[in-house]
Coordinates of C-alpha atoms in Angstrom, one line a residue:
M1 CA -98.2 105.3 24.8
A2 CA -100.7 107.6 23.2
P3 CA -103.6 108.9 25.3
H4 CA -106.4 106.4 25.8
A5 CA -104.6 103.8 23.6
I6 CA -103.9 100.3 24.6
A7 CA -102.8 97.7 21.9
E8 CA -106.0 95.9 20.7
A9 CA -104.3 92.6 21.2
A10 CA -103.4 93.4 24.8
L11 CA -106.9 94.6 25.5
G12 CA -108.4 91.5 23.9
G13 CA -106.2 89.4 26.1
L14 CA -107.4 91.2 29.2
R15 CA -111.0 90.6 28.2
Q16 CA -110.4 86.9 27.7
Q17 CA -108.8 86.6 31.1
L18 CA -111.5 88.4 33.1
T19 CA -114.7 86.8 34.3
G20 CA -116.1 90.3 34.2
D21 CA -115.5 92.8 31.4
A22 CA -113.1 95.5 30.2
I23 CA -114.4 98.8 28.8
A24 CA -112.3 101.2 26.8
P25 CA -113.0 104.6 25.2
G26 CA -115.6 104.3 22.4
D27 CA -117.2 101.2 23.9
P28 CA -120.9 101.3 24.8
G29 CA -121.3 102.3 28.5
Y30 CA -117.9 103.8 28.8
D31 CA -119.1 107.3 29.8
E32 CA -121.5 105.8 32.3
A33 CA -118.8 103.5 33.8
R34 CA -116.4 106.4 34.3
A35 CA -118.9 108.7 36.1
V36 CA -118.4 109.2 39.8
F37 CA -120.3 111.0 42.6
N38 CA -118.5 114.3 42.2
G39 CA -119.6 115.9 38.9
M40 CA -116.4 118.1 38.9
I41 CA -114.4 114.9 38.1
D42 CA -114.1 114.3 34.3
R43 CA -111.4 111.8 33.7
H44 CA -110.9 109.3 30.9
P45 CA -109.2 106.0 31.8
A46 CA -107.7 103.9 29.1
V47 CA -109.5 100.9 30.4
I48 CA -112.1 100.1 33.1
A49 CA -111.8 96.5 34.4
Q50 CA -115.2 95.5 35.7
C51 CA -114.1 92.8 38.1
E52 CA -116.3 90.0 39.4
T53 CA -113.8 88.0 41.4
G54 CA -110.7 88.4 43.4
A55 CA -108.8 86.7 40.5
D56 CA -110.2 89.4 38.2
V57 CA -108.7 92.1 40.5
A58 CA -105.3 90.3 40.5
R59 CA -105.4 90.1 36.7
A60 CA -106.3 93.8 36.3
I61 CA -103.5 94.9 38.6
R62 CA -100.9 92.7 36.7
F63 CA -102.2 94.1 33.4
G64 CA -101.8 97.6 34.6
R65 CA -98.3 97.1 35.8
E66 CA -97.2 95.2 32.7
N67 CA -98.6 98.0 30.5
D68 CA -97.2 100.8 32.7
L69 CA -100.7 102.1 33.5
E70 CA -101.5 104.1 36.6
I71 CA -104.0 102.1 38.7
A72 CA -107.1 103.5 40.3
V73 CA -109.5 101.5 42.5
R74 CA -113.2 102.1 42.4
G75 CA -115.7 101.0 45.0
G76 CA -118.5 103.5 45.7
G77 CA -116.8 106.3 43.8
H78 CA -117.5 108.8 46.6
S79 CA -114.0 110.3 46.9
V80 CA -114.5 114.0 46.6
A81 CA -111.1 114.2 44.9
G82 CA -112.2 111.6 42.3
M83 CA -109.5 109.2 43.4
A84 CA -111.5 106.3 41.9
L85 CA -110.6 107.5 38.4
N86 CA -107.5 108.5 36.4
D87 CA -106.6 109.7 32.9
D88 CA -105.1 107.1 30.6
G89 CA -104.7 104.5 33.3
I90 CA -106.7 101.4 34.4
V91 CA -109.5 101.5 36.8
V92 CA -110.1 98.4 38.9
D93 CA -113.8 98.6 39.2
L94 CA -115.3 96.5 42.1
R95 CA -119.0 97.4 41.7
R96 CA -120.0 94.0 40.5
M97 CA -118.5 92.5 43.7
H98 CA -121.3 93.6 46.0
T99 CA -122.5 90.4 47.6
V100 CA -123.2 90.6 51.4
I101 CA -123.4 87.4 53.4
V102 CA -124.8 87.8 56.9
N103 CA -124.1 85.3 59.7
P104 CA -126.8 86.1 62.2
V105 CA -125.4 83.6 64.7
E106 CA -121.9 85.0 64.8
R107 CA -123.2 88.5 64.1
T108 CA -120.9 89.2 61.3
A109 CA -121.2 90.2 57.6
R110 CA -118.8 89.3 54.8
I111 CA -119.0 92.1 52.3
G112 CA -117.8 92.2 48.7
G113 CA -115.3 94.9 47.9
G114 CA -117.8 96.8 45.7
A115 CA -120.8 96.8 48.0
T116 CA -122.4 100.0 49.1
M117 CA -124.0 100.9 52.4
S118 CA -127.4 100.1 50.9
H119 CA -126.2 96.6 50.1
L120 CA -125.0 96.1 53.6
D121 CA -127.8 97.7 55.5
R122 CA -130.6 96.0 53.6
A123 CA -128.9 92.6 54.0
C124 CA -128.7 93.1 57.8
Q125 CA -132.2 94.5 58.3
P126 CA -134.1 91.2 58.3
Y127 CA -132.0 90.0 61.2
D128 CA -132.3 93.3 63.3
L129 CA -128.6 93.7 63.0
A130 CA -126.5 96.7 62.0
T131 CA -123.1 98.3 62.2
T132 CA -121.8 101.8 61.8
G133 CA -122.2 102.9 58.2
G134 CA -121.7 106.0 56.1
R135 CA -124.3 108.7 56.1
A136 CA -125.1 108.1 52.4
S137 CA -126.4 104.8 51.2
T138 CA -124.4 104.9 48.0
T139 CA -121.0 105.1 49.9
G140 CA -118.7 102.2 49.3
V141 CA -118.3 100.0 52.4
G142 CA -114.7 99.2 51.6
G143 CA -113.2 102.6 51.3
F144 CA -115.4 103.9 54.1
T145 CA -114.3 101.3 56.6
L146 CA -110.6 101.2 55.8
G147 CA -110.5 105.0 56.0
G148 CA -112.0 104.8 59.6
G149 CA -115.7 105.0 59.1
S150 CA -117.8 107.7 60.7
G151 CA -121.6 107.4 60.8
W152 CA -124.9 107.8 62.7
L153 CA -124.2 104.8 65.0
E154 CA -120.6 105.6 65.9
R155 CA -121.3 106.9 69.4
K156 CA -123.0 103.5 70.2
F157 CA -121.1 101.0 68.1
G158 CA -117.8 102.7 67.4
L159 CA -116.2 103.6 64.1
A160 CA -116.7 101.2 61.2
C161 CA -113.0 100.1 61.4
D162 CA -113.5 99.3 65.2
N163 CA -115.9 96.6 63.9
L164 CA -113.4 95.2 61.4
V165 CA -112.9 91.4 61.8
A166 CA -111.0 90.5 58.6
V167 CA -109.9 91.8 55.2
E168 CA -109.1 89.9 52.0
L169 CA -106.6 92.0 50.1
V170 CA -105.0 91.8 46.7
T171 CA -101.6 93.4 46.8
A172 CA -99.5 95.2 44.3
D173 CA -97.9 92.0 42.9
G174 CA -101.3 90.4 42.4
S175 CA -101.2 88.1 45.4
T176 CA -104.0 87.6 47.9
V177 CA -103.4 88.1 51.6
H178 CA -105.7 87.9 54.6
A179 CA -105.5 90.2 57.5
S180 CA -107.1 89.8 60.9
A181 CA -106.0 90.1 64.5
D182 CA -104.3 86.7 64.2
E183 CA -103.1 86.8 60.6
N184 CA -100.8 89.6 59.3
P185 CA -101.7 91.7 62.4
E186 CA -99.5 94.6 61.4
L187 CA -101.3 94.9 58.1
F188 CA -104.6 94.6 59.9
W189 CA -103.6 97.5 62.2
A190 CA -102.8 99.6 59.2
L191 CA -106.2 98.9 57.6
H192 CA -107.8 100.7 60.6
G193 CA -107.6 104.1 58.9
G194 CA -104.8 103.7 56.3
G195 CA -107.3 103.3 53.5
G196 CA -106.4 101.8 50.1
N197 CA -102.7 102.3 50.4
F198 CA -101.8 98.6 50.9
G199 CA -103.9 96.8 48.3
V200 CA -107.4 96.2 47.0
A201 CA -109.9 94.9 49.5
T202 CA -112.0 92.3 47.7
A203 CA -113.9 91.4 50.8
I204 CA -114.1 92.6 54.4
T205 CA -115.8 91.1 57.4
L206 CA -117.5 93.4 59.9
K207 CA -119.0 92.8 63.4
L208 CA -122.7 93.4 63.6
H209 CA -124.8 94.6 66.6
P210 CA -128.4 94.0 67.6
L211 CA -130.6 97.0 66.5
Q212 CA -134.3 96.3 66.7
A213 CA -135.5 99.9 66.4
M214 CA -134.1 103.2 65.1
S215 CA -135.6 106.6 65.6
M216 CA -135.1 110.0 63.9
M217 CA -136.1 113.5 64.9
M218 CA -135.6 116.4 62.5
L219 CA -136.3 119.8 64.1
L220 CA -136.4 122.8 61.8
F221 CA -135.5 126.3 62.9
R222 CA -135.1 129.7 61.3
P223 CA -131.4 130.4 60.7
E224 CA -131.3 133.3 63.2
E225 CA -132.3 130.8 65.9
G226 CA -129.2 128.7 65.1
L227 CA -127.0 130.2 67.8
Q228 CA -129.4 129.4 70.6
V229 CA -130.0 125.9 69.1
A230 CA -126.3 125.2 68.8
R231 CA -125.6 126.1 72.4
A232 CA -128.5 124.0 73.6
Y233 CA -127.3 121.1 71.5
R234 CA -123.8 121.4 72.8
D235 CA -124.9 121.5 76.4
F236 CA -127.3 118.6 75.9
L237 CA -124.6 116.4 74.4
S238 CA -122.4 116.7 77.4
S239 CA -124.5 114.1 79.2
A240 CA -126.4 112.4 76.3
P241 CA -126.4 108.6 76.1
D242 CA -124.3 106.9 73.4
E243 CA -127.5 105.8 71.6
L244 CA -128.0 109.4 70.5
G245 CA -126.3 110.8 67.5
G246 CA -127.1 113.1 64.6
G247 CA -125.9 116.6 64.0
L248 CA -126.6 120.2 63.5
F249 CA -127.1 121.3 59.9
Y250 CA -127.5 124.5 58.0
L251 CA -128.8 123.8 54.5
T252 CA -131.3 125.0 51.8
G253 CA -134.8 124.1 52.9
P254 CA -135.9 121.3 50.6
P255 CA -139.3 121.2 48.9
E256 CA -140.6 118.4 51.2
P257 CA -144.1 118.2 52.8
F258 CA -142.7 118.7 56.3
V259 CA -140.8 121.9 55.4
P260 CA -142.9 125.1 55.7
D261 CA -143.2 127.2 52.6
H262 CA -141.2 130.1 54.1
L263 CA -138.2 127.9 54.6
V264 CA -138.3 126.1 51.2
G265 CA -135.3 127.4 49.1
K266 CA -134.1 129.4 52.1
L267 CA -131.3 128.9 54.6
T268 CA -132.6 126.6 57.3
C269 CA -131.2 125.3 60.6
I270 CA -131.9 121.7 61.2
L271 CA -131.2 119.7 64.3
L272 CA -131.1 116.0 63.4
I273 CA -131.4 113.6 66.3
T274 CA -130.8 109.9 65.6
Y275 CA -131.4 107.3 68.3
A276 CA -130.6 103.6 68.4
G277 CA -133.9 102.7 70.0
P278 CA -137.7 103.1 69.9
E279 CA -139.4 106.4 69.3
M280 CA -140.9 106.9 72.8
E281 CA -137.5 106.2 74.4
A282 CA -135.9 108.7 72.0
R283 CA -138.5 111.3 72.8
N284 CA -137.9 110.9 76.6
V285 CA -134.1 111.2 76.2
A286 CA -134.3 114.2 73.8
E287 CA -136.9 116.0 75.8
P288 CA -134.7 119.1 76.5
L289 CA -134.2 119.5 72.7
L290 CA -137.8 118.8 71.9
A291 CA -138.7 121.7 74.2
L292 CA -137.0 124.2 71.9
P293 CA -139.5 126.3 69.9
R294 CA -139.3 125.4 66.2
E295 CA -140.9 126.0 62.8
A296 CA -141.5 122.3 62.0
E297 CA -140.6 118.8 62.8
L298 CA -140.4 115.3 61.4
I299 CA -140.3 112.5 64.0
A300 CA -140.4 108.8 63.1
E301 CA -139.3 105.3 64.1
L302 CA -138.0 103.7 60.9
P303 CA -135.7 100.9 59.7
Y304 CA -132.0 101.9 59.9
A305 CA -131.6 101.2 56.2
E306 CA -134.3 103.8 55.5
L307 CA -132.6 106.4 57.7
Q308 CA -129.3 105.7 55.9
C309 CA -130.7 106.9 52.6
M310 CA -132.8 109.9 53.8
L311 CA -130.1 112.4 53.2
D312 CA -128.7 111.0 50.0
D313 CA -127.7 113.6 47.4
P314 CA -128.0 112.7 43.8
P315 CA -124.7 111.9 42.0
G316 CA -123.3 114.2 39.4
Q317 CA -123.4 117.5 41.3
R318 CA -120.3 119.5 41.9
N319 CA -118.6 118.7 45.3
Y320 CA -115.9 120.1 47.5
W321 CA -115.7 119.2 51.2
S322 CA -113.3 119.5 54.2
A323 CA -113.4 119.2 58.0
E324 CA -111.9 120.4 61.2
Y325 CA -112.0 118.3 64.4
L326 CA -112.4 120.4 67.5
A327 CA -111.0 120.1 71.0
G328 CA -114.1 121.8 72.3
F329 CA -117.1 123.9 71.3
P330 CA -117.0 127.0 73.6
D331 CA -119.2 130.0 72.9
A332 CA -116.7 131.6 70.7
A333 CA -116.5 128.5 68.5
V334 CA -120.4 128.4 68.4
D335 CA -120.4 132.0 67.3
A336 CA -117.8 131.3 64.6
F337 CA -119.7 128.2 63.3
T338 CA -123.1 129.8 63.1
A339 CA -121.7 133.0 61.6
R340 CA -120.3 131.1 58.6
A341 CA -123.7 129.5 57.9
G342 CA -124.8 132.9 56.7
T343 CA -122.0 132.9 54.0
M344 CA -122.8 129.5 52.5
P345 CA -124.1 129.3 48.9
V346 CA -127.9 129.3 49.0
P347 CA -129.8 127.9 47.2
S348 CA -127.6 124.8 46.7
S349 CA -127.3 121.3 48.1
S350 CA -124.4 122.5 50.4
Q351 CA -124.5 121.6 54.1
H352 CA -122.8 123.3 57.0
I353 CA -122.5 120.5 59.5
L354 CA -121.6 120.0 63.2
F355 CA -121.2 116.3 64.2
P356 CA -121.0 115.2 67.8
M357 CA -118.3 112.6 68.5
G358 CA -117.6 111.0 71.9
G359 CA -119.2 107.9 73.2
A360 CA -117.8 104.7 71.7
V361 CA -115.7 106.7 69.3
A362 CA -113.6 108.3 72.0
A363 CA -113.7 105.1 74.2
G364 CA -112.6 102.9 71.3
P365 CA -109.2 101.3 70.7
G366 CA -106.5 103.8 71.3
D367 CA -103.9 101.9 69.3
H368 CA -105.6 102.5 65.9
P369 CA -103.9 105.2 63.8
L370 CA -106.8 107.6 64.2
P371 CA -105.9 110.4 66.6
W372 CA -109.0 112.5 65.5
R373 CA -111.3 110.0 67.3
T374 CA -110.6 111.9 70.6
A375 CA -112.3 115.1 69.4
P376 CA -115.7 115.8 70.9
W377 CA -116.9 117.7 67.8
A378 CA -116.3 117.8 64.1
V379 CA -117.2 120.6 61.7
H380 CA -117.8 119.4 58.1
P381 CA -118.4 122.1 55.4
F382 CA -120.0 120.0 52.7
G383 CA -120.1 122.0 49.5
I384 CA -122.5 120.7 46.8
W385 CA -123.8 122.8 43.9
E386 CA -124.8 122.5 40.2
S387 CA -123.2 125.2 38.1
P388 CA -119.5 125.5 37.2
A389 CA -120.0 129.3 37.6
D390 CA -120.4 128.8 41.3
D391 CA -117.1 126.8 41.7
E392 CA -115.0 129.6 43.1
R393 CA -117.4 130.8 45.7
A394 CA -118.4 127.3 46.9
V395 CA -114.8 126.3 47.3
E396 CA -113.9 129.6 49.0
W397 CA -116.8 129.0 51.5
V398 CA -115.5 125.6 52.5
R399 CA -112.0 126.9 53.0
D400 CA -113.3 129.9 54.9
V401 CA -115.2 127.6 57.3
R402 CA -112.0 125.6 57.9
A403 CA -110.0 128.8 58.6
G404 CA -112.7 130.1 60.9
M405 CA -112.8 126.9 63.0
R406 CA -109.0 126.4 63.1
P407 CA -108.5 128.1 66.5
W408 CA -110.3 125.2 68.2
S409 CA -109.0 122.4 66.0
I410 CA -107.0 119.5 67.3
G411 CA -105.0 119.6 64.1
T412 CA -105.9 116.1 62.9
V413 CA -108.6 115.0 60.5
Y414 CA -110.7 112.1 59.2
L415 CA -109.3 111.7 55.6
N416 CA -112.6 110.4 54.2
F417 CA -114.1 113.8 54.8
I418 CA -111.6 115.8 52.7
G419 CA -110.1 115.9 49.3
L420 CA -106.4 116.3 48.4
E421 CA -105.2 119.0 50.8
G422 CA -101.5 118.2 50.8
E423 CA -99.0 115.8 52.4
D424 CA -99.1 117.8 55.7
R425 CA -102.8 117.0 56.1
V426 CA -102.1 113.3 55.6
L427 CA -99.3 113.3 58.1
A428 CA -101.5 115.2 60.6
A429 CA -104.3 112.7 60.1
F430 CA -102.2 109.9 61.6
G431 CA -99.5 111.7 63.6
E432 CA -95.8 111.2 63.0
E433 CA -95.4 108.0 64.9
N434 CA -98.4 106.3 63.3
Y435 CA -97.4 107.6 59.9
R436 CA -93.9 106.0 60.2
R437 CA -95.4 102.7 61.2
L438 CA -97.9 102.9 58.3
A439 CA -95.1 103.7 55.9
A440 CA -93.3 100.6 57.0
V441 CA -96.4 98.5 56.2
K442 CA -96.7 100.3 52.9
T443 CA -93.1 99.4 52.1
E444 CA -93.7 95.8 52.8
Y445 CA -96.9 95.4 50.7
D446 CA -96.5 98.2 48.1
P447 CA -92.9 99.2 47.8
D448 CA -93.4 100.8 44.4
N449 CA -96.4 102.9 45.5
V450 CA -98.6 101.3 42.9
F451 CA -101.7 102.3 45.0
R452 CA -101.0 106.0 45.2
L453 CA -104.4 107.5 44.0
N454 CA -105.5 108.0 47.6
H455 CA -104.5 109.9 50.7
N456 CA -101.1 108.6 50.0
I457 CA -98.7 107.0 52.5
K458 CA -95.4 106.8 50.8
P459 CA -93.1 103.8 51.1
L460 CA -90.0 104.3 53.2
Q461 CA -86.9 105.3 51.2
P462 CA -84.1 102.7 51.3
A463 CA -81.1 103.7 53.3
V464 CA -78.3 105.2 51.2

């Protein structure tokens, strides 16, 4: 088949079958439809199926298989490796399927497969309910949750997948299955971190939690004060309540009213404290950190949905990320972390991040295939920049951070935080025993590895 070419009759047939639409090269809106968060990704699918129903998803999958097209699945489009797109294949685009139905009595939300965090958070806000979501409001709920789901509320409410109640999944043969603790429980287990390997999630149901108030404290420091701040933060977190989250960031000071002129456009150390509770309570809990001398601050009680979009980066910039999960954060690790802040590309939108784990993350279900949840700390070099001329140095910086933190790494990693770093990283993310079990589920639901544009778990090979 020639690049980008699908027989017009076949394409017309797909359009007739879909409730949604099918966009091919040359159609109005094609370039907009194929754009994803990472501006480094420039791929040209043969067709983008803009699905509106589960039946549309099934038809798109069957069409792809019948026409020997590689299948990509798009929710939020935040995969740093651009796994929501392909060249010359079909994209099953879920973005029109973004309805969120909140049941305030049962404290659950049924979420369409294409919904973003903003859809979920704003639907829950009127009921003073929330669940752990991604740290960017444009992240897709489906891929985020099925990959594990790390966010501001994880120390209090656990990972997103810990709150998973049920999943509606369209499998590789176009059939629909339901997974929950009582229905297809082995598949349900695999969906707690196994990502999109087993089918297309057209709807997921999540457990919600009461959240009447959310507070945020952003404390700004000169970069040379980062070492002292990092040690104080580490020591404080050893006894901090689960309501407290956030992270330590090095970034380029943004041109915001609360940022002093001498930090705008310069390397800045920011301690972000999030707290699942009212501001005065947050201030009392965080008093040791608020005692640190600083250049500026921004402290507020605000709706959770507003906090979720505060650190949103605009789409279309160039991205490269990775992560290391740490067994501890001793002085030598603090030194290594802060030293590498000075090598990050500035000015840019890049962020050098330390996230606290623990709390409900570490105390959560130990049978899920997520060994990284036991780590007390995560280092997340988050490279974002504008010019292709900076590609090499930005990617090198991210890799250098990983290498520098490796002596304290537990060796496993949250796959949503990284791009395609090889099969060994996927295996390490689950551990050998979990990986074999996941591969068995993959073999049952996707024996031909149709859904392979992901952190791929390969089907088991038949015995010879």
